Short mmCIF file of C-alpha atoms in Angstrom, two decimals:
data_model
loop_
_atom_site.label_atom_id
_atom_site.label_comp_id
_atom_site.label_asym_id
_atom_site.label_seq_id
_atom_site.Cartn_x
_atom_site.Cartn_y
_atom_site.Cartn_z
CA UNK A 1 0.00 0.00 0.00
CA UNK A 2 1.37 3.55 -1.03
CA UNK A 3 1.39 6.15 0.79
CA UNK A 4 -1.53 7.90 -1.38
CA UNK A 5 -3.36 5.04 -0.41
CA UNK A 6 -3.21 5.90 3.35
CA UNK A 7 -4.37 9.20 2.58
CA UNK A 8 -7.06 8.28 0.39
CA UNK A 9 -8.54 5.92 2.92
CA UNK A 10 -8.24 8.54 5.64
CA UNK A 11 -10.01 10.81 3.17
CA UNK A 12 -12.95 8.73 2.94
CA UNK A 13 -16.28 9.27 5.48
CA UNK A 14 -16.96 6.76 7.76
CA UNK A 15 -19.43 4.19 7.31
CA UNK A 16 -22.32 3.94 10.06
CA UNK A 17 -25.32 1.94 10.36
CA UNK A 18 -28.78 3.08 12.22
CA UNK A 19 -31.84 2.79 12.82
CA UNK A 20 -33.95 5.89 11.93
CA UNK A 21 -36.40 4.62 14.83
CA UNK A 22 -33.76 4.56 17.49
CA UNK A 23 -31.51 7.77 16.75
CA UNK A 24 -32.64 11.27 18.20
CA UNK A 25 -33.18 14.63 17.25
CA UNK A 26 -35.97 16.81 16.93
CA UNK A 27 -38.23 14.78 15.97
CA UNK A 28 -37.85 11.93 18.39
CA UNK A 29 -37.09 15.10 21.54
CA UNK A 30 -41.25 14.82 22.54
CA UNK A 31 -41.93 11.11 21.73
CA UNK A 32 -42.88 8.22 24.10
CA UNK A 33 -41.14 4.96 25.14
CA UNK A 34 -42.15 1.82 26.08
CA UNK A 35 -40.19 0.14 29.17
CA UNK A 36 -39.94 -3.50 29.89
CA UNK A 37 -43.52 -5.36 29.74
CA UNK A 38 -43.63 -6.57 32.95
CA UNK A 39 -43.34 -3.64 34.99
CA UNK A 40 -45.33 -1.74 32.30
CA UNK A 41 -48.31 -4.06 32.09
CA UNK A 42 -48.60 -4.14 36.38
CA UNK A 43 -48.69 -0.25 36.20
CA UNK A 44 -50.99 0.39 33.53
CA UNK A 45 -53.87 -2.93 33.93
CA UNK A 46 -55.87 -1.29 37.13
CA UNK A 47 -56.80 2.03 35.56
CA UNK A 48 -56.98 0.94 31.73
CA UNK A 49 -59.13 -2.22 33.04
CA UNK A 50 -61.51 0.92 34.81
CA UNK A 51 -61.41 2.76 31.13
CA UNK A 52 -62.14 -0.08 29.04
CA UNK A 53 -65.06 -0.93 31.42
CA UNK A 54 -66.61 2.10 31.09
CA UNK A 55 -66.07 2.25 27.09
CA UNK A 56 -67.58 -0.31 26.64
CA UNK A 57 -70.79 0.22 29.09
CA UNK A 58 -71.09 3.02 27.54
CA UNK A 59 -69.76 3.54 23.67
CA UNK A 60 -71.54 2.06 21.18
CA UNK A 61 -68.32 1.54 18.99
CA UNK A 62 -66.31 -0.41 22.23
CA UNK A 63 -69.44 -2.31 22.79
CA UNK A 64 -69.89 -3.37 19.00
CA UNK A 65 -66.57 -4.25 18.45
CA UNK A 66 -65.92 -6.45 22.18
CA UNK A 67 -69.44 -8.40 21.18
CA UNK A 68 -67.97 -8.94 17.27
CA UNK A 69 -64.47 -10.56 19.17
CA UNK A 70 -66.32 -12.73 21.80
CA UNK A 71 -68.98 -13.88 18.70
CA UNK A 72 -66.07 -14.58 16.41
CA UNK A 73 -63.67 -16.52 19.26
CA UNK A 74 -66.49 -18.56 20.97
CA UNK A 75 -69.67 -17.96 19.15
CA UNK A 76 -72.04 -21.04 20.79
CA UNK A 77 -68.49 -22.28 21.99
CA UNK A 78 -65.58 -24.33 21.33
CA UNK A 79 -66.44 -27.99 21.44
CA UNK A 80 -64.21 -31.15 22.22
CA UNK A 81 -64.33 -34.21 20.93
CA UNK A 82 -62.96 -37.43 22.50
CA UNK A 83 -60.06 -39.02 20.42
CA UNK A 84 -60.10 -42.13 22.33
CA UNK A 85 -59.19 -44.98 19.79
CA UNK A 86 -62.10 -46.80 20.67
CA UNK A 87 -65.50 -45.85 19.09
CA UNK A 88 -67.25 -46.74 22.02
CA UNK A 89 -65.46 -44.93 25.14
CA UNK A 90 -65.66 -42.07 22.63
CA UNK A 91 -68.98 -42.19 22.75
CA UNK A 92 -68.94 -42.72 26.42
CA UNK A 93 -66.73 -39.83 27.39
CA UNK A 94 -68.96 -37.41 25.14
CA UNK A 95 -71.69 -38.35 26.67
CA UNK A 96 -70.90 -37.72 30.34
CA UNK A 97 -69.04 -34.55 29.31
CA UNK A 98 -71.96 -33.55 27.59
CA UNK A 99 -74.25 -34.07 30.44
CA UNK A 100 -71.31 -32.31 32.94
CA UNK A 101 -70.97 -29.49 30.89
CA UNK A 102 -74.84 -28.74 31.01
CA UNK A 103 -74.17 -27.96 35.18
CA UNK A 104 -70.86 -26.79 35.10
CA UNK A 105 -71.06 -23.53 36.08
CA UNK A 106 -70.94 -22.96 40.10
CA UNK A 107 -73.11 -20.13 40.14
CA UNK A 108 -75.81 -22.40 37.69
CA UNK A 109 -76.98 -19.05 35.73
CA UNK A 110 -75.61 -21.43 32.26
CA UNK A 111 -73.45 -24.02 31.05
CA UNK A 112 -70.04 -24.54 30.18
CA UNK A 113 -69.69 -22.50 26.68
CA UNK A 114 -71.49 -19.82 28.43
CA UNK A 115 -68.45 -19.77 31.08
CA UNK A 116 -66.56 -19.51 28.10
CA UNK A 117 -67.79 -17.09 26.25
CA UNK A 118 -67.95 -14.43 29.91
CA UNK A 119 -64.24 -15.70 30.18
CA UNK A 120 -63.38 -14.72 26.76
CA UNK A 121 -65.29 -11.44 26.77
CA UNK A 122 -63.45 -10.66 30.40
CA UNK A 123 -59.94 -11.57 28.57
CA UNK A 124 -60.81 -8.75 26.36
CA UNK A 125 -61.96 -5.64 28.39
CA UNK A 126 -60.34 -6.77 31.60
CA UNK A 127 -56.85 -7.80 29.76
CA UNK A 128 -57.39 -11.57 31.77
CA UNK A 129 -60.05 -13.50 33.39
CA UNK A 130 -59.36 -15.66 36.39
CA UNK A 131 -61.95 -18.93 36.81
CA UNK A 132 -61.73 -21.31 39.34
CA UNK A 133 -62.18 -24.69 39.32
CA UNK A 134 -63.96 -26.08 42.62
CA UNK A 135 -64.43 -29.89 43.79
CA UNK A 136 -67.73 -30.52 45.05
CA UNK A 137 -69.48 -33.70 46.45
CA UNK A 138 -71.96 -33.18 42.91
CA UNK A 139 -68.93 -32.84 41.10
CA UNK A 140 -66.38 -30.09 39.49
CA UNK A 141 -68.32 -26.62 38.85
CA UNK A 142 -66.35 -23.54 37.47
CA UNK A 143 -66.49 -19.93 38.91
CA UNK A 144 -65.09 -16.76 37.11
CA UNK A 145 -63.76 -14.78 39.24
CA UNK A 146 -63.23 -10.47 38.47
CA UNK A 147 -59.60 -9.96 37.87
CA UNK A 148 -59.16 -7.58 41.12
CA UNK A 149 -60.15 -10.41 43.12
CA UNK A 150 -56.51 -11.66 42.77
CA UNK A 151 -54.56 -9.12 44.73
CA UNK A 152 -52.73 -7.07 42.29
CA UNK A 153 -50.82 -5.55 45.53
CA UNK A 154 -49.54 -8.54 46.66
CA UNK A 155 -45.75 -8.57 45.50
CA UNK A 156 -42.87 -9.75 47.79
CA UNK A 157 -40.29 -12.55 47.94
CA UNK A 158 -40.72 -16.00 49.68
CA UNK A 159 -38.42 -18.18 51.08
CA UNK A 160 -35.83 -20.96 49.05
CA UNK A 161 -36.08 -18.60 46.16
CA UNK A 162 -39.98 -17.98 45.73
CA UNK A 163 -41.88 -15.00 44.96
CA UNK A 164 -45.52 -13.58 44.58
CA UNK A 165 -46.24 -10.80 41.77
CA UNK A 166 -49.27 -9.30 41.82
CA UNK A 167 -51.15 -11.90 43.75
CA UNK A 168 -49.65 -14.80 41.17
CA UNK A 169 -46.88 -17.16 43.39
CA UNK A 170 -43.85 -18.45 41.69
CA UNK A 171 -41.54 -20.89 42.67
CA UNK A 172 -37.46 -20.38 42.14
CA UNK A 173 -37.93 -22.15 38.92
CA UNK A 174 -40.21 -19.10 37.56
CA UNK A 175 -43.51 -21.45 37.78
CA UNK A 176 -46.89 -20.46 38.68
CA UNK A 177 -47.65 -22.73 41.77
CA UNK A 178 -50.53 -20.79 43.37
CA UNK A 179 -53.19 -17.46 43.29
CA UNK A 180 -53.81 -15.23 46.28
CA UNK A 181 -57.37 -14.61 46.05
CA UNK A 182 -58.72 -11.56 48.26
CA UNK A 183 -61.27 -12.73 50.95
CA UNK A 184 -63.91 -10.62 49.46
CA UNK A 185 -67.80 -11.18 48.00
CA UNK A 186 -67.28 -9.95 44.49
CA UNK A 187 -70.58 -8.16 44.94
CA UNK A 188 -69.30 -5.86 47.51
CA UNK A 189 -69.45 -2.80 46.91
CA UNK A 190 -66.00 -1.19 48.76
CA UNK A 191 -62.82 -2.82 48.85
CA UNK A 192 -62.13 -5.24 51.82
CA UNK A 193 -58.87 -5.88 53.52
CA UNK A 194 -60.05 -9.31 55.17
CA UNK A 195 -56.65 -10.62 53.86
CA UNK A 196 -56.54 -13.52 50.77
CA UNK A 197 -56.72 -17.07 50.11
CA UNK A 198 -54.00 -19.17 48.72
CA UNK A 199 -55.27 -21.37 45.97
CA UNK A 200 -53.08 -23.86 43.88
CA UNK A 201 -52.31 -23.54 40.67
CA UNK A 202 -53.95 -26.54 39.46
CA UNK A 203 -57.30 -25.34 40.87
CA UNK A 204 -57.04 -21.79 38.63
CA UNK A 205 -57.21 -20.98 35.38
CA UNK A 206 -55.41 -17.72 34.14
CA UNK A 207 -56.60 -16.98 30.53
CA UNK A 208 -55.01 -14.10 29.12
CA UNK A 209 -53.54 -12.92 25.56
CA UNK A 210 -49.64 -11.71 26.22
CA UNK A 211 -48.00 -8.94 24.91
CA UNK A 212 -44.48 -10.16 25.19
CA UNK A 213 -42.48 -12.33 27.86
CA UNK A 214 -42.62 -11.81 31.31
CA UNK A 215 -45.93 -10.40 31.73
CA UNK A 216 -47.58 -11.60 34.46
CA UNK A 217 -50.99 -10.09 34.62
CA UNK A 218 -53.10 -9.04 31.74
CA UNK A 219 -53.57 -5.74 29.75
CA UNK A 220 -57.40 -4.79 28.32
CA UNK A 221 -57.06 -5.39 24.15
CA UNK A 222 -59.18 -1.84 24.57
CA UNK A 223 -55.80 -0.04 25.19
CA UNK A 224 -54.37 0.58 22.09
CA UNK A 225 -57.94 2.27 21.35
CA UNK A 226 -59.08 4.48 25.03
CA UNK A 227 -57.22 7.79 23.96
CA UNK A 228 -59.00 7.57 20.88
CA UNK A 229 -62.86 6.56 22.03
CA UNK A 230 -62.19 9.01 24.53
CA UNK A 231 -61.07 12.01 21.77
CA UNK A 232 -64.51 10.88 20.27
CA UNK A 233 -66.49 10.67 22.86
CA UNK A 234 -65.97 14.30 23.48
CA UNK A 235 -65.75 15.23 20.08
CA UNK A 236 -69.52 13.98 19.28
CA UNK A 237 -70.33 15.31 22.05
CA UNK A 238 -69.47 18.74 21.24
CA UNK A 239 -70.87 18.26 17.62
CA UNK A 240 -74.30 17.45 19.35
CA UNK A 241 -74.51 20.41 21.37
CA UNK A 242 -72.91 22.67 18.39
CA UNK A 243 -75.67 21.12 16.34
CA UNK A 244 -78.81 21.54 18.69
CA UNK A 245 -77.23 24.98 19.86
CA UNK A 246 -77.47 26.17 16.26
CA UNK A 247 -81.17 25.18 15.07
CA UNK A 248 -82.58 27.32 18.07
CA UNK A 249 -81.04 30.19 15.91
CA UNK A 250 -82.67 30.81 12.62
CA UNK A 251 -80.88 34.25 12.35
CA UNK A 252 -79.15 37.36 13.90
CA UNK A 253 -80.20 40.82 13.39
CA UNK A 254 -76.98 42.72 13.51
CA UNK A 255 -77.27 46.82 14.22
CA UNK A 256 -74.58 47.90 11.45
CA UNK A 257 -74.06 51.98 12.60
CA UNK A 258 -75.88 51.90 15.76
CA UNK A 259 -78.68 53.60 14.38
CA UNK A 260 -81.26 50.49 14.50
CA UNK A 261 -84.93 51.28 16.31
CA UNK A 262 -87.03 48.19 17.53
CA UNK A 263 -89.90 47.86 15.12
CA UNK A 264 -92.98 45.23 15.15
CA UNK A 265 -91.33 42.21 15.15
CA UNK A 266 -89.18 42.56 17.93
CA UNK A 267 -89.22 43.36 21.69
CA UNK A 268 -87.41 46.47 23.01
CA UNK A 269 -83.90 44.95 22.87
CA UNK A 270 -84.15 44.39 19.44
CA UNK A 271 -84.49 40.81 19.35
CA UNK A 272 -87.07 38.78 17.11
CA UNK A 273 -90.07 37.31 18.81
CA UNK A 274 -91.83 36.03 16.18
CA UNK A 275 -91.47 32.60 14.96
CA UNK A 276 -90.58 32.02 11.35
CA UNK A 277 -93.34 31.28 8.82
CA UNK A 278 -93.64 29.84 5.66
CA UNK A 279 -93.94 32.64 2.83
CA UNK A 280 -93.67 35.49 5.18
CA UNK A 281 -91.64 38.36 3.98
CA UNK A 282 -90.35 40.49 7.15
CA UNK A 283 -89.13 43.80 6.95
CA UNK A 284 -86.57 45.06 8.33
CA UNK A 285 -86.14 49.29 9.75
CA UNK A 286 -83.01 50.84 8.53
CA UNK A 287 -79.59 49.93 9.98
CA UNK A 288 -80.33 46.73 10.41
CA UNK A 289 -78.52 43.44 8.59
CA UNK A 290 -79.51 39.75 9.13
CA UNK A 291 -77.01 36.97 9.04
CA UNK A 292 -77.97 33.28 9.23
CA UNK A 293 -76.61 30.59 11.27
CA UNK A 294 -75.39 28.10 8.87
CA UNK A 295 -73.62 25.29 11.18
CA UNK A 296 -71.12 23.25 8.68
CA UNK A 297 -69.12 21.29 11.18
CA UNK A 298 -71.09 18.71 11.17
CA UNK A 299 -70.67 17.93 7.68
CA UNK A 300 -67.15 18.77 7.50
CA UNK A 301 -66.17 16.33 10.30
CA UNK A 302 -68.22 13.50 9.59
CA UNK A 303 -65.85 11.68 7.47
CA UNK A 304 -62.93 12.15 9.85
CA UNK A 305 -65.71 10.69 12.57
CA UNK A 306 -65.54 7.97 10.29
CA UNK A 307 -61.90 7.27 9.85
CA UNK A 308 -61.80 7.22 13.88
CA UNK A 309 -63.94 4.33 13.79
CA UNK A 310 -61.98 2.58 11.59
CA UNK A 311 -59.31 3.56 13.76
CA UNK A 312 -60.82 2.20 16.18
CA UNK A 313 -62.11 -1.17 14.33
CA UNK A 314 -57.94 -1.40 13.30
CA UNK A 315 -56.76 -0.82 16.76
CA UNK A 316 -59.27 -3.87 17.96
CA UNK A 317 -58.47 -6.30 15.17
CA UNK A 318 -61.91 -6.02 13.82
CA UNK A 319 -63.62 -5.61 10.50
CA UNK A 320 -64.82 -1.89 10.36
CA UNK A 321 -68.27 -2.60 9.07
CA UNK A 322 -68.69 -5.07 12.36
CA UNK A 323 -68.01 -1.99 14.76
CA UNK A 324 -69.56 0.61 12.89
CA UNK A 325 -72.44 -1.41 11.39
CA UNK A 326 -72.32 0.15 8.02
CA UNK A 327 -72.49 -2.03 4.91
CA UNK A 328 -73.09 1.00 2.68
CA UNK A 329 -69.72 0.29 0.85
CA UNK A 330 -69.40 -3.25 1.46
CA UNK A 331 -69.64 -6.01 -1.52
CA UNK A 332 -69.15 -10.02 -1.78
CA UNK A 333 -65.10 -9.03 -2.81
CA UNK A 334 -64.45 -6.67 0.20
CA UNK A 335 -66.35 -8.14 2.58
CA UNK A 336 -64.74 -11.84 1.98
CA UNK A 337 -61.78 -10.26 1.85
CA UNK A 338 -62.38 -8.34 5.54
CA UNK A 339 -63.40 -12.14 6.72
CA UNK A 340 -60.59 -13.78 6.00
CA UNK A 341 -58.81 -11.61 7.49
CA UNK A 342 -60.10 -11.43 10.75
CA UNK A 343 -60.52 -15.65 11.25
CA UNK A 344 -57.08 -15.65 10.51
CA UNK A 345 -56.67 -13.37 13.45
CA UNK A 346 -59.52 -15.45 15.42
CA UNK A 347 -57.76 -18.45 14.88
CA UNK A 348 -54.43 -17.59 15.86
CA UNK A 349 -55.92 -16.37 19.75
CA UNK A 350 -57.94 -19.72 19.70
CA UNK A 351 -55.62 -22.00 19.21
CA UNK A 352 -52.51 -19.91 20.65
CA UNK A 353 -54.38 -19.03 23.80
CA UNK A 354 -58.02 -19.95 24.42
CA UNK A 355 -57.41 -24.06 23.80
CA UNK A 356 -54.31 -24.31 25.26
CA UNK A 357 -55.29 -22.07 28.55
CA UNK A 358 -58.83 -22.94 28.81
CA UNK A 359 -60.60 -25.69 26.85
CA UNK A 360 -58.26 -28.12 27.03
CA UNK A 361 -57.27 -28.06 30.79
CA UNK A 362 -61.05 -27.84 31.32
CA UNK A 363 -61.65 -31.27 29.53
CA UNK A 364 -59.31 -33.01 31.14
CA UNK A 365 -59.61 -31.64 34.98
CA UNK A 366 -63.49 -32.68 33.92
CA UNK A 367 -62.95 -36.02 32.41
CA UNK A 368 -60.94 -36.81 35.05
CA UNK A 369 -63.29 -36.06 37.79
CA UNK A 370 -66.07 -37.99 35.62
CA UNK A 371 -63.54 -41.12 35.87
CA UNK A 372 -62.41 -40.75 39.81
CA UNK A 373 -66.44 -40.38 40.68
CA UNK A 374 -67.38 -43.34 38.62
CA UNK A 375 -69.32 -41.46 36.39
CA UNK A 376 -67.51 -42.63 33.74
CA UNK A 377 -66.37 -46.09 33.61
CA UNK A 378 -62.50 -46.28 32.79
CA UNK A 379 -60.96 -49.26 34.26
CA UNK A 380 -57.73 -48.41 32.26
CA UNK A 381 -57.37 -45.04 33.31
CA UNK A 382 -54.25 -45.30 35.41
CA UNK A 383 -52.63 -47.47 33.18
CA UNK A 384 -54.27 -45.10 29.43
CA UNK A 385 -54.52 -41.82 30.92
CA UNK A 386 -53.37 -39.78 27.95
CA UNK A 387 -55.67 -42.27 25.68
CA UNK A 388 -58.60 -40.91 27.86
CA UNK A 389 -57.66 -37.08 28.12
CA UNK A 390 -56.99 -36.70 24.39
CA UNK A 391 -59.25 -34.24 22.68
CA UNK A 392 -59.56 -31.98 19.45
CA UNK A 393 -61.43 -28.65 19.84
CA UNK A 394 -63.26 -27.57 17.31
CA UNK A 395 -64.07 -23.68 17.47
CA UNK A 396 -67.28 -22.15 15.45
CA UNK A 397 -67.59 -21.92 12.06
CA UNK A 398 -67.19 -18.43 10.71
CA UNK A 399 -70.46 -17.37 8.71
CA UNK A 400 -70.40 -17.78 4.89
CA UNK A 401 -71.11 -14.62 3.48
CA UNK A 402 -72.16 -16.77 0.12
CA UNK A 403 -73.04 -20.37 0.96
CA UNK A 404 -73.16 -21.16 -3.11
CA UNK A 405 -69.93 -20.19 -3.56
CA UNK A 406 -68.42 -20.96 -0.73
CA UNK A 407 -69.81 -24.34 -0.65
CA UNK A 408 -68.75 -24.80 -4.28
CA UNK A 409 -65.35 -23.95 -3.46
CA UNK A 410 -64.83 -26.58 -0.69
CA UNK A 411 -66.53 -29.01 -3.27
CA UNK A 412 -64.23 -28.58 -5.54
CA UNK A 413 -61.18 -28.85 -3.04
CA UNK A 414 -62.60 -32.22 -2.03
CA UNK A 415 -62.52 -33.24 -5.49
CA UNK A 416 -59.50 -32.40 -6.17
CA UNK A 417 -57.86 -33.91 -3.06
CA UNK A 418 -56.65 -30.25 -1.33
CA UNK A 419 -58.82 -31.21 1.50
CA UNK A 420 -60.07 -33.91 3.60
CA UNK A 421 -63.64 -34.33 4.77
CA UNK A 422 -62.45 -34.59 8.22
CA UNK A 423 -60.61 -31.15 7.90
CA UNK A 424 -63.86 -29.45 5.80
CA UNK A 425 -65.77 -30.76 9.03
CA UNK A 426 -63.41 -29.33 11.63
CA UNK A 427 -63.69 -26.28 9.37
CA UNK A 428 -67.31 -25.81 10.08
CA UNK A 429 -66.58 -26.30 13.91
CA UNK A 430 -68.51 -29.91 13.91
CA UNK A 431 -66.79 -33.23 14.75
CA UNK A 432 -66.83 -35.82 11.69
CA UNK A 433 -67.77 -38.67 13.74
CA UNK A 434 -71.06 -37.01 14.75
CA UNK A 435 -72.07 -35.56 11.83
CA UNK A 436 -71.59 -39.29 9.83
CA UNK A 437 -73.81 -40.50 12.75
CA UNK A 438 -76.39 -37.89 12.10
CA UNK A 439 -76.51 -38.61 8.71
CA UNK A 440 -76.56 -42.74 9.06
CA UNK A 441 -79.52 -41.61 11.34
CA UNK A 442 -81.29 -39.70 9.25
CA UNK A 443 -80.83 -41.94 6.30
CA UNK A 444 -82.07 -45.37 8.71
CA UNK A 445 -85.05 -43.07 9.75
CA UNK A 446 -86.08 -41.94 6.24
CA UNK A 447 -85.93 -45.96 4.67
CA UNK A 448 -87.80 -46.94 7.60
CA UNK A 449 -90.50 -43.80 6.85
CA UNK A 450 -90.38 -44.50 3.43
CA UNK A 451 -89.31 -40.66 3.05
CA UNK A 452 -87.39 -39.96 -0.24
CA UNK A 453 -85.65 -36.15 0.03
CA UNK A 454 -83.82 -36.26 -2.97
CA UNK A 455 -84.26 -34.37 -5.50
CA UNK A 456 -85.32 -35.71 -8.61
CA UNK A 457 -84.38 -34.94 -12.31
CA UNK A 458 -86.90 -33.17 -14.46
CA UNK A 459 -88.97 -35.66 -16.41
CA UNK A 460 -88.47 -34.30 -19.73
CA UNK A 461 -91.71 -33.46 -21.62
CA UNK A 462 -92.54 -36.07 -24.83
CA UNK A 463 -91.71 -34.71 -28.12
CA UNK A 464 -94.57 -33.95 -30.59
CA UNK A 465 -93.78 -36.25 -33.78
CA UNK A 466 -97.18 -35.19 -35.51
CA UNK A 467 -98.47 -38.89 -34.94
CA UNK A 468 -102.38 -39.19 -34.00
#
């Protein structure tokens, strides 16, 4: 290398890397940061749980878009089915679950898929949703329990290495072993300080949606969303009032020099008193001018009302037509398009977080207490536990927005061989072994009835060959 050389590469600029997103500046002097979840999500659940409660008691948007989430994760509920490898202790086990879900909930205001659905709908505004799972002498009953009820002050070490966060007890290998429950009715009205109750892990269920590792409590999936339903709340608000303020004005009589003497029309300040008729011409004395109130802001903010609800819609993970309600611009393309979408989304929390933290410890606790009672015979059990406990969940089917063609279409994958009939079953949230049960049924019942519902081919009509 020359000694140009040296001074050529001296010469040169250096060469940095960067991300735009983490340098500063002026532009990044005023912006927010996020810390580590953990701490973040303990701060913030207690008041954003309040907000979202209250959002969605009382906005319309909050409310439509919570009920479109809970319809589209549960809808009439996620269903197991046995996948025992016997046909018969299949049928056995969905039997007795079948008649244990029916009286499964503690409180006995509805059934099992109702517990799921309030679970699932608490998961969303609260951020979690805590349910309990007590042994009685009639058997296991579930009881969802309001998120405060675990005491979210309750942090503090333990001895050999264990700790409690927010009312949730780890041992020193970082797993959840127990839940401090607060004493308390959860129909009281003030908060109690009757101290808690320790209660396993194995007898709670925690169902939340995390945001990122070590979270330990839940966050409302309103957050993203409160500034903004907030911001609109007020903003209609003030439209409404601006609106109703202005039609109790037809007019204003404005005195231009000063000059301006009350005439008929008017009391002595000047001001009209006569209400406004069809085909009357007024007059007015001179120096006097009348403006109109013509309110505008109505109009002029009504489409950026309406990109706040899709904000809003976005911010939720939810089709803006199923928040808002308005199909004016919706068609077969967008809407299918809007669908898809959103089960993708649907299926991702069911099967990420609702099986895995809910159904499927459910069935088993359930089946297993069916077993142990004698409810359900098992004599293997011990010996063919996982055989026993095994399950698929199948979740609701999401509506067809055109049954022809969307019928056709999984036709035509069956013929083709892109799908099984066991996985175009599951699709429509039904278990295949039922349904071909159902349909040997139905077809036993109609050769026995002599009923014939197939539909026959058109008889064609005989030609006319001029023959008498």
């Amino acid at each position: 290398m020359g000694i140009f050389d040296l001074f050529k590469r001296k010469a040169e600029p250096l060469q940095t890397r960067r991300f735009d997103g983490a340098a500063g500046g002026r532009r990044w002097s005023s912006a927010p940061s996020f810390g580590r979840t953990g701490p973040e999500t303990l701060a913030a659940s207690a008041p954003i749980r309040s907000r979202a409660r209250y959002f969605v008691a009382n906005n319309p948007w909050a409310a439509n878009g919570v009920s479109a989430l809970v319809s589209g994760l549960v809808g009439f509920g996620i269903k197991p089915a046995s996948q025992h490898p016997d046909a018969g202790s299949r049928a056995s086990i969905g039997a007795a679950f079948g008649t244990w879900a029916k009286r499964a909930d503690a409180e006995s205001r509805t059934d099992l898929f109702g517990i799921q659905a309030a679970a699932v709908r608490a998961m969303i505004v609260d951020g979690e949703a805590f349910l309990h799972m007590e042994t009685r002498a009639n058997g296991l009953r579930l009881r969802l329990l309001p998120a405060e009820m675990v005491d979210e002050a309750d942090t503090r070490d333990l001895p050999y290495g264990g700790y409690v966060v927010a009312g949730i007890e780890f041992n020193a290998a970082g797993q959840r072993v127990a839940y401090h429950v607060l004493k308390a009715r959860p129909t009281e009205v003030f908060a109690s300080t009757y101290g808690t109750i320790r209660v396993p892990a194995e007898d709670m269920l925690h169902l939340m949606h995390p945001l990122g590792a070590g979270q330990v409590r839940g966050i409302s999936w309103l957050a993203p969303v409160l500034l903004r339903l907030s911001e609109l709340d007020q903003l209609e608000d003030a439209l409404a009032v601006g609106v109703k303020t202005a039609a109790m004005f037809a007019g204003f009589l404005v005195d231009q020099n000063g000059t301006g003497e009350p005439f008929d029309a008017s009391d002595e300040s000047g001001i009209l008193t006569r209400g406004l008729e069809p085909g009357v011409l007024q007059r007015l004395p001179s120096g006097f001018d009348i403006r109109f109130s013509t309110p505008q802001q109505a109009q002029q903010t009504a489409e950026f009302v309406s990109h706040q609800i899709r904000a809003i819609a976005a911010g939720l993970g939810v089709p803006a037509h199923l928040v808002s309600g308005d199909l004016r611009e919706a068609n077969y393309g967008s809407l299918r398009a809007g669908m898809v979408a959103f089960r993708q989304k649907l299926e991702q929390i069911q099967f990420g977080t609702i099986i895995p933290q809910l159904c499927g410890p459910i069935w088993e606790r359930a089946v297993s207490a069916l077993i142990l009672r004698g409810d359900l015979p098992a004599a293997d059990f011990e010996a063919a536990a996982a055989l026993w406990l095994g399950a698929e969940h199948y979740p609701p089917p999401m509506p067809w927005i055109d049954p022809a063609k969307d019928v056709a279409a999984i036709r035509d994958a069956l013929e083709a061989g892109l799908m099984s009939r066991r996985q175009a079953v599951a699709e429509r949230g039904f278990d295949i072994e039922t349904l071909d049960s159902e349909i040997a049924a139905d077809r036993e019942r109609e050769t026995r009835l002599q009923l014939n519902f197939t539909p026959r081919a058109a008889t064609p009509e005989p030609k006319d060959t001029g023959d008498e």
